[in-house]
Coordinates of C-alpha atoms (C1' of nucleotides) in Angstrom, one line a residue:
Chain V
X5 CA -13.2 -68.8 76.9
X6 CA -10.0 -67.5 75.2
X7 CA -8.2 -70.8 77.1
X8 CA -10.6 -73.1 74.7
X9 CA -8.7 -75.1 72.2
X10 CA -8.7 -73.3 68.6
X11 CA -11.0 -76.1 67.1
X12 CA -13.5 -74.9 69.8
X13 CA -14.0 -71.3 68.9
X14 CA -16.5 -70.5 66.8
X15 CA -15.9 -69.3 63.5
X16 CA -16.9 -65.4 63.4
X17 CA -18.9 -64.8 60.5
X18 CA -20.0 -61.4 59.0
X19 CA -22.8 -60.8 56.5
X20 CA -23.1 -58.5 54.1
X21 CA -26.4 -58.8 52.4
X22 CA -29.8 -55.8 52.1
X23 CA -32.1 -58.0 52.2
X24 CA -33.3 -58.2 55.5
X25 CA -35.7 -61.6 55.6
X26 CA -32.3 -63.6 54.0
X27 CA -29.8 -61.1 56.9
X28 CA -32.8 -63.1 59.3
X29 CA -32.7 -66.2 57.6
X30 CA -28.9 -66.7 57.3
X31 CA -28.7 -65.5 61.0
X32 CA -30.4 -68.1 61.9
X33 CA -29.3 -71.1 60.3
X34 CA -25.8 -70.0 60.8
X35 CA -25.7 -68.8 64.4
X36 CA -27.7 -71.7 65.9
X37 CA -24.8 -74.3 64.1
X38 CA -22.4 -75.5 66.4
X39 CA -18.8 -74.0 66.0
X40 CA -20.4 -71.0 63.6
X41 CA -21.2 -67.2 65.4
X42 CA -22.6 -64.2 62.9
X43 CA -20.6 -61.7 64.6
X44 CA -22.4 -58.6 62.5
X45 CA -24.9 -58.4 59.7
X46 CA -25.1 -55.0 57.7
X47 CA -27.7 -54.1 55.0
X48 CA -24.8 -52.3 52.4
X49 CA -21.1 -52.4 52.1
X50 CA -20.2 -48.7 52.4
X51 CA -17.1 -48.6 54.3
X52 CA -16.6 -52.7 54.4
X53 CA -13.6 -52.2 55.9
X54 CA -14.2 -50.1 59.0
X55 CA -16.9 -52.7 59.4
X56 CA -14.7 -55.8 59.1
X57 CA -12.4 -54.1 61.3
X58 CA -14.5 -53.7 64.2
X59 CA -15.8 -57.1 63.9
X60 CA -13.2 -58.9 63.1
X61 CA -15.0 -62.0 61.0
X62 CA -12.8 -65.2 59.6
X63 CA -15.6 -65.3 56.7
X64 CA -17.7 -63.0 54.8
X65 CA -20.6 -64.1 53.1
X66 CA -21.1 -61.2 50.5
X67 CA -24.3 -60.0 48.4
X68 CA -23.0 -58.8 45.3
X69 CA -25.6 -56.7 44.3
X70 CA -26.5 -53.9 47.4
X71 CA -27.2 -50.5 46.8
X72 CA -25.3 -47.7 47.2
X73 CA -22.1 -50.0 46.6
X74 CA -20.7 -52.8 44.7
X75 CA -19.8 -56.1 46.9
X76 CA -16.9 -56.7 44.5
X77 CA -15.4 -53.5 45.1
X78 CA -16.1 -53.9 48.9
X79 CA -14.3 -57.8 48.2
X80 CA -10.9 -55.7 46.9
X81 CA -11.0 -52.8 49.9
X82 CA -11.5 -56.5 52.7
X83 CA -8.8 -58.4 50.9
X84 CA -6.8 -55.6 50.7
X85 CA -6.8 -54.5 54.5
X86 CA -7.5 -58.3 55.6
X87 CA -5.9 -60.8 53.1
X88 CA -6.3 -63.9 55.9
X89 CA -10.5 -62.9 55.6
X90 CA -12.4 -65.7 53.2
X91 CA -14.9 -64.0 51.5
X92 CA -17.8 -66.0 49.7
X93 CA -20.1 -64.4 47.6
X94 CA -23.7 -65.0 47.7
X95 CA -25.8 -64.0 45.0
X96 CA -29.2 -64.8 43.3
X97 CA -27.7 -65.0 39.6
X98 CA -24.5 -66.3 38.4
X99 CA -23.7 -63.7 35.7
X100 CA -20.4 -65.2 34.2
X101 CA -18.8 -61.7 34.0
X102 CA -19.8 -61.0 38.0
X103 CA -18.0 -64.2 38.7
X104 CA -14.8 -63.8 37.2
X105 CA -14.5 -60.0 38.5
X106 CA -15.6 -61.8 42.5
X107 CA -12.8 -64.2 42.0
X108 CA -10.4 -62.0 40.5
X109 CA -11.2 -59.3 43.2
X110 CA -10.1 -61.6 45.8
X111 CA -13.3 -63.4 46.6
X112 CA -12.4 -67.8 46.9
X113 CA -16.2 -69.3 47.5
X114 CA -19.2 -68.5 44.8
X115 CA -22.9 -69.3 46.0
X116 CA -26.3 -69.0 44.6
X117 CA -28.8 -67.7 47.2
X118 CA -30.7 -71.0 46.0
X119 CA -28.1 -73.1 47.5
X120 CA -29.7 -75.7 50.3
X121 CA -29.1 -74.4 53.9
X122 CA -27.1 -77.6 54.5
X123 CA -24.6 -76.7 51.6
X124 CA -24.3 -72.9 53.1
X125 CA -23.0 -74.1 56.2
X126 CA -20.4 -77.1 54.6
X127 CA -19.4 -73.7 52.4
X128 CA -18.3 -72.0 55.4
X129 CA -16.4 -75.2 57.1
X130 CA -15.1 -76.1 53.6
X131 CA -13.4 -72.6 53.5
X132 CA -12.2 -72.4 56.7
X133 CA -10.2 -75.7 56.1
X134 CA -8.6 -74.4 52.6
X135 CA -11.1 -75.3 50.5
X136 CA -12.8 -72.8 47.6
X137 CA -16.9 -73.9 47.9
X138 CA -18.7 -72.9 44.5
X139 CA -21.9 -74.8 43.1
X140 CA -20.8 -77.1 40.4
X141 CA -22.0 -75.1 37.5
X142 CA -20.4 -72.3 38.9
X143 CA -17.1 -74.3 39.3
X144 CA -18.0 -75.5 35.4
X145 CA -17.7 -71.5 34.2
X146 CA -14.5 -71.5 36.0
X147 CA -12.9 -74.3 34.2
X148 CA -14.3 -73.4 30.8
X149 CA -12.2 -70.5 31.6
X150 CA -9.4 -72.7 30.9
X151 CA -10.9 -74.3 28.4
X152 CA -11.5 -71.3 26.4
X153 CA -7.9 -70.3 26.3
X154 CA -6.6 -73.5 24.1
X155 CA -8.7 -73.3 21.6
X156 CA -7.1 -71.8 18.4
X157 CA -3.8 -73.2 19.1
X158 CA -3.5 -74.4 15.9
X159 CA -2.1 -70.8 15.3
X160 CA 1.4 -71.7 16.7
X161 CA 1.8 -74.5 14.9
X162 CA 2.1 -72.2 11.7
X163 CA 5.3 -71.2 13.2
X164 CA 8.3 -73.0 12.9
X165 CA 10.7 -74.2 15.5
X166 CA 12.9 -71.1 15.1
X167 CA 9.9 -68.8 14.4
X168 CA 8.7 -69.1 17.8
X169 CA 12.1 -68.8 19.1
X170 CA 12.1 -65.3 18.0
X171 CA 8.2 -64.3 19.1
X172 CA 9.1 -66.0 22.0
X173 CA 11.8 -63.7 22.6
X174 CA 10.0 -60.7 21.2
X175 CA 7.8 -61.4 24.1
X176 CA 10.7 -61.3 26.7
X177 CA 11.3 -58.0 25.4
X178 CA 14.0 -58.3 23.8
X179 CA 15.1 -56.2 20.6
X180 CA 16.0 -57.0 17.2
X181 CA 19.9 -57.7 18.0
X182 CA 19.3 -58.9 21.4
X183 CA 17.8 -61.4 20.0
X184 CA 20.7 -61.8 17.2
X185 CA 22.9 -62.5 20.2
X186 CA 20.6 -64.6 22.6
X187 CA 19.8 -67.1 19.5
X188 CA 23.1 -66.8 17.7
X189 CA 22.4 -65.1 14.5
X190 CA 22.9 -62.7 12.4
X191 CA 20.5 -59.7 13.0
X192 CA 19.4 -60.3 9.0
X193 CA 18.5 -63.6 10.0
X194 CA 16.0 -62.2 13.1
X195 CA 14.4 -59.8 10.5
X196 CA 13.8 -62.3 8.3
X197 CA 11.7 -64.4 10.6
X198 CA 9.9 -61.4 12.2
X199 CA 9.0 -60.4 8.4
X200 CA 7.6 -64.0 8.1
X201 CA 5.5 -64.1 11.4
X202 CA 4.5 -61.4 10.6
X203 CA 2.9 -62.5 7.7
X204 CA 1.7 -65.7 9.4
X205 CA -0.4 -63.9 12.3
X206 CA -1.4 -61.0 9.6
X207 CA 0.6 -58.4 12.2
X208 CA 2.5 -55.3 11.3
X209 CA 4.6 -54.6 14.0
X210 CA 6.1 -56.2 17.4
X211 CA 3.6 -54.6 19.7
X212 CA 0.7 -56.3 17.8
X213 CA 2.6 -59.5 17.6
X214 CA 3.2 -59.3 20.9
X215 CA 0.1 -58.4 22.2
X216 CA -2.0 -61.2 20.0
X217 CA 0.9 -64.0 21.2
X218 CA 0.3 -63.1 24.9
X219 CA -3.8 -62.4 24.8
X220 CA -4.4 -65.8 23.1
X221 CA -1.5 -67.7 25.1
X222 CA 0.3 -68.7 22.2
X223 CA 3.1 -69.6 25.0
X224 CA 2.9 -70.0 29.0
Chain H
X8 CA -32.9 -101.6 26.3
X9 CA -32.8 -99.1 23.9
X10 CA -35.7 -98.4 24.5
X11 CA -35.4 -96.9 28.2
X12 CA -35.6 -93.4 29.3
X13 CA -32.1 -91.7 29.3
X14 CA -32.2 -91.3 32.9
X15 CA -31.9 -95.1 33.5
X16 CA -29.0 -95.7 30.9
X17 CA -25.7 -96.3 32.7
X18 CA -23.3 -93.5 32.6
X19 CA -20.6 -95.2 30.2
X20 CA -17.1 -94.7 32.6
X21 CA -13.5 -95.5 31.1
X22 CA -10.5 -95.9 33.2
X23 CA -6.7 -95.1 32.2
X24 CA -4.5 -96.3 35.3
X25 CA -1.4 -98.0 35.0
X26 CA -1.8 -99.3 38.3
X27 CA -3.8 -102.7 38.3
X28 CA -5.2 -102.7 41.9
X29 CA -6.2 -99.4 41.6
X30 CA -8.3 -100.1 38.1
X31 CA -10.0 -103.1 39.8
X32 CA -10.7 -101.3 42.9
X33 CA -12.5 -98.2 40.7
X34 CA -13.9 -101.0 38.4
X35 CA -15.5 -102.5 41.9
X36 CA -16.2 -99.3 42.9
X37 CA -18.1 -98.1 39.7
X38 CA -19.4 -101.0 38.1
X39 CA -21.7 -102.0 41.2
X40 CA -23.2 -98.7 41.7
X41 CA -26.1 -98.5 39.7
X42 CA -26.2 -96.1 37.4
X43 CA -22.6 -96.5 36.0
X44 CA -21.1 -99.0 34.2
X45 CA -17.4 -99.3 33.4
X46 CA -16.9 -99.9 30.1
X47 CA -13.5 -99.9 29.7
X48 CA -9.9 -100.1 31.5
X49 CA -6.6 -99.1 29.5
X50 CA -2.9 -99.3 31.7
X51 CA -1.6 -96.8 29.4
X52 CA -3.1 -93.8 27.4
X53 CA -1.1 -94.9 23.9
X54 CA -3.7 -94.4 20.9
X55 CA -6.0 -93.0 23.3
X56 CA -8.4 -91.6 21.0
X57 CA -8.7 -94.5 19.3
X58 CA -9.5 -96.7 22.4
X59 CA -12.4 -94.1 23.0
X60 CA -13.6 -94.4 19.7
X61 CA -14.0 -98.2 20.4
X62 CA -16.0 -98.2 23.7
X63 CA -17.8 -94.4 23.4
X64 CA -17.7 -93.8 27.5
X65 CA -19.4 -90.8 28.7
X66 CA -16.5 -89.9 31.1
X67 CA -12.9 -90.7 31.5
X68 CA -11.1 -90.9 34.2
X69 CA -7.7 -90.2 33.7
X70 CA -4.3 -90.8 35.8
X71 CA -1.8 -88.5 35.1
X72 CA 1.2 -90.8 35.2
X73 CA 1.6 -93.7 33.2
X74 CA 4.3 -95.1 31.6
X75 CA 4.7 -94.7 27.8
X76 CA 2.6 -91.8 27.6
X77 CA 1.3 -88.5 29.2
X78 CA -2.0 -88.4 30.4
X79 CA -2.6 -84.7 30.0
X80 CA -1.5 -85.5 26.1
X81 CA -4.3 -88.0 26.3
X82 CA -6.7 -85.7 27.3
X83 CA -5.9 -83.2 25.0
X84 CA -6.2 -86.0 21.9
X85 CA -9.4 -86.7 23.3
X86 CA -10.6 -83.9 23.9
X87 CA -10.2 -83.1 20.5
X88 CA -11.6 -86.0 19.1
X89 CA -14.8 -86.1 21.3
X90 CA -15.5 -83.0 23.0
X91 CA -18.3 -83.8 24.9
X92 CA -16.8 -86.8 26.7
X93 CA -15.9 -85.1 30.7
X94 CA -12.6 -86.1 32.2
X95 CA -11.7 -86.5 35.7
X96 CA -7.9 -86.8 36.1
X97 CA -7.3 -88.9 38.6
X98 CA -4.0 -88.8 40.3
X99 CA -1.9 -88.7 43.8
X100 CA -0.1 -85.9 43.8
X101 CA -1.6 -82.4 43.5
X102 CA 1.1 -80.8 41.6
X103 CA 0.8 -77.0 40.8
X104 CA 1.9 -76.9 37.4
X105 CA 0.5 -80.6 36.6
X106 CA -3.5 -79.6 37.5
X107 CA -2.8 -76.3 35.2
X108 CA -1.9 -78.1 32.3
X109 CA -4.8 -80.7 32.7
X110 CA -7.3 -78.6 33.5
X111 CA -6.0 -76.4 30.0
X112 CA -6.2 -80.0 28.1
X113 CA -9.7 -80.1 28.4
X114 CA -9.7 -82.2 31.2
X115 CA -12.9 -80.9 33.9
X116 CA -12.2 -82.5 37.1
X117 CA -9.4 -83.1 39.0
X118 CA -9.4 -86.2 41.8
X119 CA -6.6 -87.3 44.5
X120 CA -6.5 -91.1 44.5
X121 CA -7.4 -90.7 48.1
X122 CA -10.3 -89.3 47.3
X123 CA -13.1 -91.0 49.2
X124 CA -14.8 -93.6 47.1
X125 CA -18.5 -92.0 47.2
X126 CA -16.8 -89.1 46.8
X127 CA -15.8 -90.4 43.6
X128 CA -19.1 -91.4 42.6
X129 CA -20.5 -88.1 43.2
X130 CA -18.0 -86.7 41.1
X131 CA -18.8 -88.8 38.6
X132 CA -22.4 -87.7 38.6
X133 CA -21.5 -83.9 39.1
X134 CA -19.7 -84.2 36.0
X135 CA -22.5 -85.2 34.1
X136 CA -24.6 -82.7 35.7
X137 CA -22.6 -80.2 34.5
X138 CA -20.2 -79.7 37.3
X139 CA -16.7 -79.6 37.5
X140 CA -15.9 -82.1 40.3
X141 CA -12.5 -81.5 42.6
X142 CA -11.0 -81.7 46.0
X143 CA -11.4 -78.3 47.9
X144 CA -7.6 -78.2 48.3
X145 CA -7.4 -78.0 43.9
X146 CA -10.1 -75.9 44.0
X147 CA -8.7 -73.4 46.1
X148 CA -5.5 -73.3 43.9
X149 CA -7.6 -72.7 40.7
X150 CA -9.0 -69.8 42.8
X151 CA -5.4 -69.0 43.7
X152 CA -4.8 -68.8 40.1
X153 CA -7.2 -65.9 39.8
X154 CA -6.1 -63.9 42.8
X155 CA -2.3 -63.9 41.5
X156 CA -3.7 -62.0 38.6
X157 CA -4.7 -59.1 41.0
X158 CA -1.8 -58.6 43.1
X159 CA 0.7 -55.9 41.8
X160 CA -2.0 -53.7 40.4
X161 CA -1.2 -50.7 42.2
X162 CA 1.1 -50.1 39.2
X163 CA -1.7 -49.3 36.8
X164 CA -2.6 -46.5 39.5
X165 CA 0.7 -44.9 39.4
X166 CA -0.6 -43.9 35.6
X167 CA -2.2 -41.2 35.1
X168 CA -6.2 -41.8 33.4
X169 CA -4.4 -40.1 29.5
X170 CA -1.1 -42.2 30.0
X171 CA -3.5 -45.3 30.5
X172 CA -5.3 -44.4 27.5
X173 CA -2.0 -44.4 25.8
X174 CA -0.7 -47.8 27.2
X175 CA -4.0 -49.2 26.3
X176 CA -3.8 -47.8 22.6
X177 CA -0.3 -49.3 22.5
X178 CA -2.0 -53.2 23.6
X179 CA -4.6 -52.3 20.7
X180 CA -1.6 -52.2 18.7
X181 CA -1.6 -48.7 17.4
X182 CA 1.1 -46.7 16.2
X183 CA 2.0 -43.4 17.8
X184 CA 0.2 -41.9 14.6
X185 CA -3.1 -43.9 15.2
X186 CA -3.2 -43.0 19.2
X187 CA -2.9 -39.8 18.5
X188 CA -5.8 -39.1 15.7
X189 CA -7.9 -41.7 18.1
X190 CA -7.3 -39.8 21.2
X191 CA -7.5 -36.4 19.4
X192 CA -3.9 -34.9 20.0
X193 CA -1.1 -34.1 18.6
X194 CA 1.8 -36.9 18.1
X195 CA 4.1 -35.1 20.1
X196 CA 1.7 -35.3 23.0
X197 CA 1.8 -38.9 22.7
X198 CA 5.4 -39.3 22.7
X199 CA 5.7 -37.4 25.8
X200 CA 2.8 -39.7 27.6
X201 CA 5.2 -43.3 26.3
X202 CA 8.2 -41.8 27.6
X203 CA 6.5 -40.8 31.1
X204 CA 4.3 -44.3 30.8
X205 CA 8.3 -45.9 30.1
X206 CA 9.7 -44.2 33.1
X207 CA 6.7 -45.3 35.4
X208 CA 7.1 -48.9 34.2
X209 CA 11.0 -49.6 34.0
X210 CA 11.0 -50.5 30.5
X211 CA 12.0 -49.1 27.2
X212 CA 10.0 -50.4 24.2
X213 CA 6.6 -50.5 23.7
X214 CA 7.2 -54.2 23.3
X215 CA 8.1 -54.3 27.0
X216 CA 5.3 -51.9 27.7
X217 CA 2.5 -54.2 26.1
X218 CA 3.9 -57.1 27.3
X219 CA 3.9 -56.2 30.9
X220 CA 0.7 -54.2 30.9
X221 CA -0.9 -57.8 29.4
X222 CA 1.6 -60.1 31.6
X223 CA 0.4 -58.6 34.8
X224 CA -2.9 -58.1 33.7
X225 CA -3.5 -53.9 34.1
X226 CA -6.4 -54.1 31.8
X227 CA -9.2 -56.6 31.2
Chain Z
dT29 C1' 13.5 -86.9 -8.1
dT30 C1' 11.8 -82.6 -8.1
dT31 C1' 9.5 -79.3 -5.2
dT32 C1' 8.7 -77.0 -0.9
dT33 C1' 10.0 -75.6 3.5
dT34 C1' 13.2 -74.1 6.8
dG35 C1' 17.2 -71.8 8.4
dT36 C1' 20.5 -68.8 7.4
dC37 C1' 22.3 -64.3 5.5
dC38 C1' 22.7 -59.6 2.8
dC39 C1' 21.2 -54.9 0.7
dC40 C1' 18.5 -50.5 0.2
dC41 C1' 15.4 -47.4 1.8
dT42 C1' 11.5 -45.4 4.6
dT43 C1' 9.1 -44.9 8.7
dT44 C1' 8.7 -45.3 13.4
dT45 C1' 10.5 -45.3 18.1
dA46 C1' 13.7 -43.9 21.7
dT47 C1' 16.2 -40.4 24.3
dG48 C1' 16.8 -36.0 26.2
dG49 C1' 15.6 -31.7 26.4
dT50 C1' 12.1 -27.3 27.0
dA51 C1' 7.5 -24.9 27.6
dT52 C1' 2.6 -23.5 28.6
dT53 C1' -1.6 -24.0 30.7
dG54 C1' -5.1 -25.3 34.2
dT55 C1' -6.1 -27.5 38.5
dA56 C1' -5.5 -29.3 43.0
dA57 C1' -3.1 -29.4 47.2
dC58 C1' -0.6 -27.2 50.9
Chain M
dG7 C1' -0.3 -18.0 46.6
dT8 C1' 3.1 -20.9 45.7
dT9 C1' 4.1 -25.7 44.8
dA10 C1' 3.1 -29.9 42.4
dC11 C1' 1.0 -32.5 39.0
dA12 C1' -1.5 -33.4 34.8
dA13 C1' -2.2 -32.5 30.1
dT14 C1' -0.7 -30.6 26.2
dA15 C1' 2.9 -29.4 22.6
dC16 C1' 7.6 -28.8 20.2
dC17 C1' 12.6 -29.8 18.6
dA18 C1' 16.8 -32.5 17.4
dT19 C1' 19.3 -36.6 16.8
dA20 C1' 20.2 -41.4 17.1
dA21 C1' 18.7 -46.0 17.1
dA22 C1' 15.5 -49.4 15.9
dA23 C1' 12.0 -51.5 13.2
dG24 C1' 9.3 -52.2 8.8
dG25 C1' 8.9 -53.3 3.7
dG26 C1' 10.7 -54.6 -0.5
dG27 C1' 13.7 -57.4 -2.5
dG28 C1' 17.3 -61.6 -3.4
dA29 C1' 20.2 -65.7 -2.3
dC30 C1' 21.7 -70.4 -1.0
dA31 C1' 22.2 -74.9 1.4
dA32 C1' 20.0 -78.6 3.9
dA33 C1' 16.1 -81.0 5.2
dA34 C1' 11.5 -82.6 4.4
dA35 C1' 7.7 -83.5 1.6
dA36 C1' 5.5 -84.7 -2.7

DNA sequence: TTTTTTGTCCCCCTTTTATGGTATTGTAAC
DNA sequence: GTTACAATACCATAAAAGGGGGACAAAAAA
């Protein structure tokens, strides 16, 4: 067996998931595809990583709501001991705050437990060749991510040219006569346009101006 | 014909490609599938919002290099012009940076050119479905996008729980005066938390402080 | 052509931050 | 039962930032 070709071992596949009937029904529709093997199944996610460690799985398909533990946490501990592992979650609702945490934890496919079998299994092959499989309004909530993060750019425009020079530096870290130096001006000059930004984002102090600049991506 | 259900009006499709073959090809491609209906082909995105205000298509698709103009400009004029029209940019490369800044434009797919062609119809019906159509390969560097955000976060644990309260006042924007009435102690107490929280994270400013702590995402 | 905006600079004065110490408690680890 | 760390607090001094002005030339807008 271990002489096979790579594109003729299975792909090991672990489950993670307390509900027993959908452990069964993935089980089956998985195991019985060709190139696909459900190495181990396990009804919560305490210790994921002494689990994943025996077993050894390429993918994890991941409940996110088991008791006794959190499958997101359980998503950082995997990626964190196994960073090669693809973890999809699988999950009856798509809470748009459960999403972003999965993804952000580490997690690179997003299903809904109502996805058709057929789709569950291109998931799994789509991973495996580098891809990220998400149901399309899932992948939707991901781009309005994106989306959400340009709109009150009108803000910067307020600034002028030299105006966002200096936040911009602010940003970098740099202090009042750093800046002086880096732009070539007089230190008077850099207080001047702080005073005026400022006034323009309604601020009172670097750190403020700093932190609404970065949160809002007034720059990238 | 006005008077059909929704479900049988064409899907109104636009087309931005500098490249002639290729806009006949899509215009074969789309125009004889039923359902869709080209309604437009432009070779360059130059008064692009005004070419969409002539021929009102339901989706764009969008090449990202064509002379005389930027198609992720484009899609940003649009976007704010008609922000319920979806666009797919359509393009050969898969360049990082380029897919970033289209997909913060507004645009909500994002197609190789060799993208299968009824893999191009589907996207073009995902989109109107809500999804966000793209290759697995741009998918999984969206996803990428997310995981970067997680990576250096043992940092935050070298904190201890009262200096993260303090780093977290500081992102607020709070002077040493307001952290320490809000976190009930003495100013001095505070000082002594920055210059510890300072040490921890190589930097001297709060400036630096918020800007790393937002940068490298420590908080959410 | 006049007005407004932008870029540049200066002064005074107050408040806040930064740096470098020391010190006391309670708790957790060894 | 000592060592280590966390949380709390204080002092002194220097440096930086904030708030209020005013000024002037060049460019852009009205």
């Amino acid at each position: 067996m271990q002489s096979k070709l790579n594109t003729e071992v299975n792909i090991r596949i672990a489950i993670f998931d307390d509900n027993e009937a959908i452990r069964n029904s993935l089980f089956q529709l998985l195991n019985y595809t060709p190139g696909l093997e459900v190495v181990a199944m396990f009804d919560n996610c305490v210790n994921a990583t002494k689990k994943i460690d025996e077993y050894l799985p390429r993918v994890v398909l991941m409940d996110i709501n088991m008791p006794d533990c959190s499958g997101i946490d359980a998503v950082k501990e995997i990626k964190s001991a196994f960073p090669t592992i693809d973890i999809i979650m699988f999950t009856v609702f798509e809470e748009e705050n459960k999403i972003f945490e999965a993804l952000q934890a580490g997690a690179t496919g997003y299903l809904l437990k109502s996805t058709q079998p057929i789709k569950i299994i291109e998931a799994i092959q789509d991973i495996i060749a580098g891809g990220a499989p998400m149901t399309a309004a899932i992948a939707r909530k991901v781009m309005q991510f994106f989306n959400n993060q340009i709109k009150q750019q009108h803000n910067k425009d307020v600034l002028t040219s030299r105006e966002q020079d200096v936040l911009k530096s602010l940003i970098e870290g740099y202090s009042y006569k750093m800046i002086a130096a880096h732009l070539h001006i007089s230190i008077e000059t850099v207080r001047t346009y702080i005073k005026r930004i400022y006034d323009k984002m309604h601020v009172n102090s670097m750190t403020e101006a700093v932190a609404k600049a970065i949160k809002e991506r007034w720059f990238n």
